Amino acid sequence: MSQALSLPRVREWPPVLPVLAVLVLLGLPVSPAGESGAGPADAVSALVVLYCAIRLVRDRRRPLSRTAAVVLGLPVLGLAVAAMGASSPGAGVTGMGRYLQIFVLVPAAVLLLIRGRRDFRLLAWSFVALALWQGAIGVHQYVTGTGASYQGEEIRAVGTFGPTDVMGMATVVSFGLVCALGLALGRTPVRHRLVAAVCALTLLLPLALSFSRGAWIATAVTCAVQLMLAGLRRALKVAAVAVAAGVVLVGGFGVGTAMLQERIDSITQVTDAPDQSVTDRYTMWAAAVGMWREQPLTGVGLKGFPEYRDGHASLALSSGSDTEGAGAAFRKQPLLSPHNMYLLVLAEQGVIGLLALAGSWLALLVCGVRGLWRERGGARAGLESARGAGAGLDCALVACGLLIWQLVDFAYADIGGPSTVLTAVVFGVVAWWALVGADGPAGARGAAGRAPTAAGHTRGGAEEAATR
């Protein structure tokens, strides 16, 4: 009898729970296996794809609409061509598998597992929780001097990702901050928005202590865009609070203030007096452009950048970056990518690959922003009480913010390391809003059929319930 009573409850669990398992594993201090940076979270992401496929077969649901299939499947074209041009079959298969995981398979699975705005918000708050956890570890590393090495002191906040993935914690914290700000600017209950605002302000500290210039720039641009999209009056209020909080948080760190100021000043000195990391980056950018000029249409092939790097890089390129601290011994980490996603794709996949991949991202951005404007228009017209336009403004701001952050950050970083799988989840969250959620409570018909879900509701019904 008890089993019969508990079974329906189990079947009503959100399908996105396996996705949450990926985020949980990213909070654990696990060393990546090999140079690819793949870890347990990547393995679970593969299980998420398998789980999604099983649900589709069991529920006899139509997987994706024609629009969603085209948008998410567009990168496959450039990947197939670049894989055939790889230096070895193994490199082609490995590289294509990684790209498919990050930009096609996992995003499609996340899109299909999100039933409505309630599931979307659950994932958004999970991003915030993961950011707070990693940020707390990062602040502890700074205070106790157990972080990664920075200017001879082990004070750089890297969370559980270690010194070999110094961008890992900064990326997680940035995603959490963007999600928290989007949730704070939405139309949800006041207590939810207040908690989200407090979380956003709290995450400013670990983001600052990450000393990641790329993350700072991407987060500043994204938050500014989110505030403008939410409305000028609200933007001015939130900006004033953020500036005051930043002064209070940074002003009380003594030695840290000088280091942060020096790091901030270095952003404007990339041409006059660049440090070695900036010089290396410019040199690798030039090498990537050189590879593209040799093979403008198809590139040098997947995973070809390390092989062709020395033939196109100048003598200004160092042998690698020094990493140590956060529990790891000194290591010279080789420079195997240009630290610019667009140039990496251009060098290895050529114009065909870049147009296919960037075209998919642009389509998501256009669809997402269009849905956001629809939500804002409904909110101004006072329609949010009708469970329609305006009720999903927080989802719109979160999705558009995450995509904008990623597109800006790709100018300073590329895929690689344990935190990369989080990028795949982000693209899935963005894809759901752009291709499903942006159409409102009945938007489920835009990406999948209305076959009954395990809880006995249509996807349209789940969407409507999520806005209550």
Coordinates of C-alpha atoms in Angstrom, one line a residue:
M1 CA 0.0 0.0 0.0
S2 CA 2.8 2.4 0.9
Q3 CA 4.6 1.7 -2.3
A4 CA 1.4 2.4 -4.3
L5 CA 1.1 5.7 -2.6
S6 CA 4.7 6.7 -3.0
L7 CA 5.0 5.8 -6.7
P8 CA 3.0 8.8 -8.1
R9 CA 5.2 11.1 -6.1
V10 CA 8.3 9.6 -7.5
R11 CA 6.9 9.9 -11.0
E12 CA 6.2 13.6 -10.4
W13 CA 9.8 14.4 -9.6
P14 CA 11.2 17.0 -12.1
P15 CA 12.9 15.4 -15.1
V16 CA 15.8 17.9 -14.7
L17 CA 17.1 16.2 -11.5
P18 CA 19.8 14.4 -13.5
V19 CA 20.9 17.8 -14.8
L20 CA 21.2 18.9 -11.1
A21 CA 23.5 15.9 -10.5
V22 CA 25.9 17.4 -13.1
L23 CA 26.0 20.7 -11.1
V24 CA 26.5 18.8 -7.8
L25 CA 29.5 17.0 -9.2
L26 CA 31.0 20.3 -10.3
G27 CA 31.1 21.3 -6.6
L28 CA 33.3 18.4 -5.7
P29 CA 37.1 18.5 -5.7
V30 CA 37.8 16.0 -8.4
S31 CA 40.9 16.0 -10.6
P32 CA 40.2 15.8 -14.3
A33 CA 41.4 12.9 -16.3
G34 CA 43.9 13.6 -19.0
E35 CA 44.5 16.7 -21.0
S36 CA 40.9 16.9 -22.2
G37 CA 39.8 18.0 -18.7
A38 CA 36.9 15.6 -18.7
G39 CA 35.7 14.4 -15.3
P40 CA 32.8 12.7 -13.5
A41 CA 30.4 15.6 -14.4
D42 CA 31.1 14.9 -18.1
A43 CA 30.2 11.2 -17.6
V44 CA 27.0 12.1 -15.9
S45 CA 26.2 14.5 -18.7
A46 CA 26.4 11.6 -21.1
L47 CA 23.9 9.7 -18.8
V48 CA 21.6 12.8 -19.0
V49 CA 21.5 12.4 -22.8
L50 CA 20.8 8.7 -22.5
Y51 CA 18.1 9.4 -19.9
C52 CA 16.4 11.9 -22.1
A53 CA 16.5 9.5 -25.0
I54 CA 14.8 6.8 -22.9
R55 CA 12.1 9.2 -21.8
L56 CA 11.4 10.2 -25.4
V57 CA 11.0 6.6 -26.4
R58 CA 8.9 5.7 -23.4
D59 CA 6.6 8.7 -23.7
R60 CA 6.5 8.5 -27.6
R61 CA 7.2 12.2 -27.8
R62 CA 8.3 14.1 -30.9
P63 CA 11.9 15.0 -29.9
L64 CA 12.4 18.5 -31.4
S65 CA 10.5 20.9 -33.7
R66 CA 12.0 21.6 -37.1
T67 CA 13.3 25.0 -35.9
A68 CA 14.9 23.6 -32.8
A69 CA 16.5 20.8 -34.7
V70 CA 18.0 23.2 -37.2
V71 CA 19.3 25.7 -34.6
L72 CA 20.8 23.0 -32.4
G73 CA 22.0 20.8 -35.2
L74 CA 23.6 23.6 -37.3
P75 CA 27.1 23.1 -35.7
V76 CA 27.2 19.5 -36.9
L77 CA 27.9 20.7 -40.5
G78 CA 31.2 22.4 -39.7
L79 CA 32.2 19.7 -37.2
A80 CA 31.8 16.9 -39.8
V81 CA 33.9 18.8 -42.3
A82 CA 36.6 19.7 -39.7
A83 CA 36.7 16.1 -38.4
M84 CA 37.5 14.8 -41.9
G85 CA 40.4 17.2 -42.1
A86 CA 41.9 16.3 -38.7
S87 CA 45.5 15.1 -38.5
S88 CA 44.4 11.6 -37.4
P89 CA 41.1 9.7 -37.1
G90 CA 41.4 9.6 -33.3
A91 CA 41.8 13.4 -33.1
G92 CA 38.8 13.9 -35.4
V93 CA 36.6 11.5 -33.4
T94 CA 37.6 12.9 -30.0
G95 CA 37.3 16.5 -31.1
M96 CA 33.9 16.0 -32.7
G97 CA 32.6 14.1 -29.7
R98 CA 33.6 17.0 -27.4
Y99 CA 32.0 19.6 -29.5
L100 CA 28.8 17.6 -29.9
Q101 CA 28.6 17.1 -26.2
I102 CA 29.0 20.8 -25.4
F103 CA 27.0 22.4 -28.2
V104 CA 24.5 19.8 -29.5
L105 CA 23.7 16.7 -27.4
V106 CA 23.6 18.0 -23.8
P107 CA 21.9 21.3 -24.7
A108 CA 19.2 19.3 -26.6
A109 CA 18.7 17.0 -23.6
V110 CA 18.4 19.9 -21.1
L111 CA 15.9 21.6 -23.4
L112 CA 13.7 18.5 -23.5
L113 CA 14.0 17.7 -19.8
I114 CA 12.8 21.2 -18.8
R115 CA 9.0 21.0 -18.5
G116 CA 8.2 24.6 -17.8
R117 CA 9.3 27.8 -16.0
R118 CA 9.3 26.1 -12.6
D119 CA 12.0 23.6 -13.8
F120 CA 13.8 26.5 -15.4
R121 CA 13.9 28.5 -12.1
L122 CA 15.0 25.3 -10.3
L123 CA 18.0 25.2 -12.6
A124 CA 18.7 28.9 -12.2
W125 CA 18.7 28.7 -8.4
S126 CA 20.9 25.6 -8.7
F127 CA 23.4 27.8 -10.6
V128 CA 23.3 30.3 -7.8
A129 CA 23.8 27.6 -5.1
L130 CA 26.8 26.2 -6.9
A131 CA 28.3 29.7 -7.3
L132 CA 27.8 30.4 -3.6
W133 CA 29.5 27.1 -2.7
Q134 CA 32.5 27.6 -5.0
G135 CA 32.6 31.3 -4.0
A136 CA 32.8 30.5 -0.3
I137 CA 35.7 28.1 -0.9
G138 CA 37.4 30.7 -3.0
V139 CA 37.1 33.4 -0.3
H140 CA 38.4 30.9 2.2
Q141 CA 41.4 30.3 0.0
Y142 CA 42.1 34.0 -0.3
V143 CA 41.8 34.6 3.5
T144 CA 43.9 31.6 4.5
G145 CA 46.5 31.8 1.7
T146 CA 45.6 28.4 0.3
G147 CA 44.5 29.4 -3.2
A148 CA 46.4 29.4 -6.5
S149 CA 49.6 31.3 -6.9
Y150 CA 49.2 34.9 -7.9
Q151 CA 52.2 37.3 -7.9
G152 CA 54.1 35.0 -5.6
E153 CA 51.3 34.6 -3.1
E154 CA 48.8 31.7 -3.0
I155 CA 45.7 33.9 -2.7
R156 CA 43.9 33.5 -6.0
A157 CA 40.4 32.1 -5.5
V158 CA 39.9 29.0 -7.7
G159 CA 37.4 26.9 -5.7
T160 CA 37.6 23.2 -6.2
F161 CA 38.9 23.5 -9.8
G162 CA 42.6 23.9 -8.8
P163 CA 45.3 26.0 -10.4
T164 CA 45.1 24.2 -13.8
D165 CA 41.6 25.6 -14.4
V166 CA 41.8 29.1 -12.9
M167 CA 38.8 30.2 -14.9
G168 CA 36.6 27.4 -13.5
M169 CA 35.4 29.2 -10.3
A170 CA 35.2 32.5 -12.0
T171 CA 32.9 31.0 -14.6
V172 CA 30.7 29.3 -12.1
V173 CA 30.5 32.4 -9.9
S174 CA 29.7 34.6 -13.0
F175 CA 26.9 32.3 -14.1
G176 CA 25.5 32.3 -10.6
L177 CA 25.6 36.1 -10.4
V178 CA 23.9 36.5 -13.8
C179 CA 21.2 34.1 -12.7
A180 CA 20.7 35.8 -9.4
L181 CA 20.4 39.2 -11.0
G182 CA 17.9 37.9 -13.5
L183 CA 15.8 36.4 -10.8
A184 CA 16.0 39.6 -8.7
L185 CA 14.7 41.7 -11.7
G186 CA 11.8 39.4 -12.5
R187 CA 8.1 39.4 -11.4
T188 CA 8.3 36.6 -8.8
P189 CA 7.3 37.1 -5.1
V190 CA 9.2 39.9 -3.3
R191 CA 11.0 37.5 -0.9
H192 CA 12.4 35.5 -3.8
R193 CA 13.7 38.7 -5.5
L194 CA 15.2 39.9 -2.2
V195 CA 17.1 36.6 -1.7
A196 CA 18.3 36.7 -5.3
A197 CA 19.5 40.3 -4.9
V198 CA 21.5 39.4 -1.7
C199 CA 23.0 36.4 -3.5
A200 CA 24.1 38.6 -6.4
L201 CA 25.8 41.1 -4.2
T202 CA 27.5 38.3 -2.2
L203 CA 28.9 36.8 -5.3
L204 CA 30.7 40.0 -6.2
L205 CA 33.4 39.2 -3.6
P206 CA 34.5 35.8 -4.9
L207 CA 34.3 37.1 -8.5
A208 CA 36.7 39.9 -7.6
L209 CA 39.1 37.5 -5.8
S210 CA 39.3 35.3 -8.8
F211 CA 41.5 37.9 -10.5
S212 CA 40.0 36.9 -13.8
R213 CA 39.9 39.9 -16.1
G214 CA 37.8 38.1 -18.8
A215 CA 35.2 37.1 -16.3
W216 CA 35.0 40.6 -14.9
I217 CA 34.5 42.1 -18.4
A218 CA 31.9 39.6 -19.4
T219 CA 30.0 39.9 -16.1
A220 CA 30.0 43.7 -16.2
V221 CA 28.7 43.8 -19.8
T222 CA 26.1 41.2 -19.1
C223 CA 24.8 42.8 -15.9
A224 CA 24.6 46.2 -17.7
V225 CA 22.6 44.7 -20.5
Q226 CA 20.3 42.8 -18.1
L227 CA 19.6 46.1 -16.2
M228 CA 18.8 48.0 -19.3
L229 CA 16.5 45.2 -20.6
A230 CA 14.7 45.2 -17.2
G231 CA 14.0 49.0 -17.4
L232 CA 15.9 52.2 -16.9
R233 CA 14.4 53.1 -13.5
R234 CA 15.2 49.7 -12.0
A235 CA 18.6 49.7 -13.6
L236 CA 19.6 53.0 -11.9
K237 CA 18.4 51.7 -8.5
V238 CA 20.2 48.4 -8.8
A239 CA 23.3 50.0 -10.2
A240 CA 23.5 52.4 -7.2
V241 CA 23.2 49.5 -4.7
A242 CA 25.8 47.4 -6.6
V243 CA 28.3 50.3 -6.6
A244 CA 27.9 50.9 -2.9
A245 CA 28.2 47.2 -2.2
G246 CA 31.3 46.9 -4.3
V247 CA 33.0 49.8 -2.5
V248 CA 32.2 48.2 0.9
L249 CA 33.3 44.7 -0.1
V250 CA 36.5 45.7 -1.9
G251 CA 37.4 48.6 0.5
G252 CA 37.9 46.3 3.5
F253 CA 40.6 44.1 2.0
G254 CA 43.8 46.1 2.6
V255 CA 46.5 44.4 0.5
G256 CA 43.8 42.9 -1.8
T257 CA 42.7 46.3 -2.7
A258 CA 46.1 47.2 -4.2
M259 CA 46.2 43.9 -6.1
L260 CA 42.7 44.3 -7.4
Q261 CA 43.4 47.8 -8.5
E262 CA 46.6 46.7 -10.3
R263 CA 44.6 43.9 -12.0
I264 CA 41.9 46.3 -13.1
D265 CA 44.4 48.8 -14.4
S266 CA 46.1 46.0 -16.5
I267 CA 42.9 45.7 -18.5
T268 CA 43.6 49.2 -20.0
Q269 CA 47.3 48.5 -20.5
V270 CA 47.1 45.5 -22.9
T271 CA 48.7 47.5 -25.7
D272 CA 51.1 49.9 -23.8
A273 CA 52.6 47.5 -21.2
P274 CA 51.1 44.0 -21.5
D275 CA 52.1 41.3 -19.1
Q276 CA 53.3 37.9 -20.3
S277 CA 49.9 36.4 -20.2
V278 CA 48.5 39.1 -22.5
T279 CA 51.5 38.7 -24.8
D280 CA 51.0 35.0 -25.0
R281 CA 47.3 35.5 -25.8
Y282 CA 48.0 38.0 -28.6
T283 CA 50.7 35.7 -30.0
M284 CA 48.3 32.7 -30.0
W285 CA 45.6 34.8 -31.6
A286 CA 48.0 35.7 -34.4
A287 CA 48.9 32.0 -34.8
A288 CA 45.2 31.1 -35.1
V289 CA 44.7 33.7 -37.8
G290 CA 47.7 32.4 -39.6
M291 CA 46.2 28.8 -39.6
W292 CA 43.0 30.1 -40.9
R293 CA 44.7 31.9 -43.8
E294 CA 46.2 28.6 -44.9
Q295 CA 42.9 26.8 -44.9
P296 CA 40.2 29.5 -44.9
L297 CA 37.2 27.3 -45.6
T298 CA 37.8 24.2 -43.6
G299 CA 40.6 25.1 -41.1
V300 CA 43.4 22.8 -40.1
G301 CA 41.1 20.2 -38.6
L302 CA 39.8 19.4 -35.1
K303 CA 42.4 19.5 -32.3
G304 CA 44.9 20.8 -34.9
F305 CA 45.8 24.0 -33.1
P306 CA 48.6 22.5 -30.8
E307 CA 50.2 20.8 -33.8
Y308 CA 50.3 23.9 -36.0
R309 CA 50.9 26.4 -33.2
D310 CA 54.7 26.6 -33.3
G311 CA 54.8 27.0 -37.0
H312 CA 52.7 30.2 -36.9
A313 CA 53.6 31.7 -33.5
S314 CA 56.3 34.3 -33.0
L315 CA 59.2 34.0 -30.5
A316 CA 57.3 36.1 -28.1
L317 CA 55.3 33.1 -27.1
S318 CA 56.4 31.5 -23.8
S319 CA 56.7 27.8 -23.2
G320 CA 53.7 27.7 -21.0
S321 CA 52.0 29.3 -17.9
D322 CA 53.2 28.6 -14.4
T323 CA 50.6 27.0 -12.1
E324 CA 50.9 26.0 -8.4
G325 CA 49.0 26.4 -5.2
A326 CA 45.6 25.2 -4.0
G327 CA 47.0 21.9 -3.0
A328 CA 48.9 21.3 -6.3
A329 CA 52.7 21.3 -6.9
F330 CA 54.4 23.6 -9.4
R331 CA 53.6 22.8 -13.0
K332 CA 54.3 24.3 -16.4
Q333 CA 51.0 24.2 -18.2
P334 CA 51.3 24.1 -22.0
L335 CA 49.4 26.6 -24.1
L336 CA 47.3 24.4 -26.3
S337 CA 44.5 26.8 -27.4
P338 CA 44.3 30.5 -28.4
H339 CA 42.0 31.4 -25.4
N340 CA 39.5 32.8 -27.9
M341 CA 36.7 30.5 -28.9
Y342 CA 36.0 32.3 -32.1
L343 CA 39.6 32.1 -33.3
L344 CA 39.9 28.5 -32.2
V345 CA 36.9 27.5 -34.3
L346 CA 38.1 29.7 -37.2
A347 CA 41.6 28.0 -37.1
E348 CA 40.4 24.4 -36.7
Q349 CA 37.0 24.5 -38.6
G350 CA 37.5 27.5 -40.9
V351 CA 34.7 29.8 -42.1
I352 CA 32.3 27.0 -42.6
G353 CA 32.6 25.9 -39.0
L354 CA 32.5 29.4 -37.5
L355 CA 29.4 30.4 -39.5
A356 CA 27.6 27.2 -38.5
L357 CA 28.5 27.5 -34.8
A358 CA 28.1 31.2 -34.4
G359 CA 24.9 31.1 -36.5
S360 CA 23.4 28.7 -34.0
W361 CA 24.3 31.0 -31.1
L362 CA 23.0 34.1 -33.0
A363 CA 19.7 32.3 -33.7
L364 CA 19.3 31.5 -29.9
L365 CA 20.1 35.1 -29.1
V366 CA 17.6 36.6 -31.5
C367 CA 14.8 34.2 -30.4
G368 CA 15.6 34.8 -26.7
V369 CA 15.6 38.6 -26.9
R370 CA 12.4 38.5 -29.0
G371 CA 10.8 36.5 -26.2
L372 CA 12.1 38.9 -23.6
W373 CA 10.6 41.9 -25.3
R374 CA 7.3 40.1 -25.5
E375 CA 7.5 39.5 -21.7
R376 CA 8.3 43.1 -21.1
G377 CA 5.5 44.3 -23.3
G378 CA 3.1 42.1 -21.4
A379 CA 4.4 43.3 -18.0
R380 CA 3.9 46.9 -19.0
A381 CA 0.3 46.1 -20.2
G382 CA -0.4 44.5 -16.8
L383 CA -1.0 41.1 -18.2
E384 CA 1.1 39.1 -15.7
S385 CA -1.9 38.4 -13.6
A386 CA -3.3 36.3 -16.5
R387 CA -0.5 33.8 -16.2
G388 CA 0.8 35.0 -19.6
A389 CA 3.2 37.6 -20.7
G390 CA 5.3 39.2 -18.0
A391 CA 5.3 36.2 -15.6
G392 CA 8.4 34.8 -17.3
L393 CA 10.5 38.0 -17.2
D394 CA 13.0 36.5 -14.8
C395 CA 13.5 33.5 -17.0
A396 CA 14.0 35.7 -20.0
L397 CA 16.6 37.8 -18.2
V398 CA 18.4 34.8 -16.9
A399 CA 18.6 33.0 -20.3
C400 CA 19.6 36.1 -22.3
G401 CA 22.1 37.1 -19.6
L402 CA 23.7 33.6 -19.6
L403 CA 24.1 33.6 -23.4
I404 CA 25.4 37.2 -23.6
W405 CA 28.0 36.4 -20.8
Q406 CA 29.1 33.3 -22.7
L407 CA 29.4 35.1 -26.1
V408 CA 31.4 37.9 -24.5
D409 CA 33.6 35.5 -22.5
F410 CA 34.4 33.5 -25.7
A411 CA 36.4 36.5 -26.8
Y412 CA 38.9 35.7 -23.9
A413 CA 38.4 32.0 -23.4
D414 CA 37.5 28.7 -25.1
I415 CA 36.3 25.3 -24.1
G416 CA 38.5 23.1 -21.9
G417 CA 38.7 22.0 -18.3
P418 CA 36.3 20.4 -15.8
S419 CA 34.0 23.5 -15.9
T420 CA 33.3 23.1 -19.6
V421 CA 30.4 20.8 -19.1
L422 CA 28.6 23.7 -17.3
T423 CA 28.7 25.6 -20.6
A424 CA 26.7 22.7 -22.2
V425 CA 24.0 23.0 -19.5
V426 CA 23.9 26.8 -20.0
F427 CA 23.3 26.4 -23.7
G428 CA 20.5 23.9 -22.9
V429 CA 18.9 26.4 -20.5
V430 CA 19.2 29.2 -23.1
A431 CA 17.8 26.9 -25.8
W432 CA 14.7 26.1 -23.7
W433 CA 13.9 29.8 -23.3
A434 CA 14.7 30.8 -26.9
L435 CA 12.9 27.8 -28.6
V436 CA 10.1 26.9 -26.1
G437 CA 9.7 29.3 -23.1
A438 CA 9.7 32.5 -25.1
D439 CA 6.4 31.4 -26.7
G440 CA 4.6 31.7 -23.3
P441 CA 2.7 29.1 -21.4
A442 CA 1.7 27.3 -24.6
G443 CA 5.2 27.3 -26.0
A444 CA 5.7 23.6 -25.5
R445 CA 4.2 23.0 -28.9
G446 CA 7.2 24.8 -30.4
A447 CA 9.8 22.2 -29.5
A448 CA 8.1 18.9 -28.6
G449 CA 4.8 17.2 -29.1
R450 CA 2.0 17.4 -26.5
A451 CA 2.2 13.8 -25.5
P452 CA 1.3 13.3 -21.8
T453 CA 4.2 13.5 -19.4
A454 CA 4.9 11.1 -16.5
A455 CA 2.7 13.2 -14.2
G456 CA -0.3 13.0 -16.6
H457 CA -0.2 16.5 -17.9
T458 CA 0.6 17.9 -21.3
R459 CA 3.6 20.1 -21.6
G460 CA 1.4 23.0 -22.2
G461 CA -0.3 22.3 -18.9
A462 CA 3.0 22.1 -17.1
E463 CA 4.0 25.4 -18.6
E464 CA 0.8 27.0 -17.3
A465 CA 1.2 25.5 -13.8
A466 CA 4.8 26.8 -13.7
T467 CA 3.5 30.4 -13.9
R468 CA 1.1 30.2 -11.0

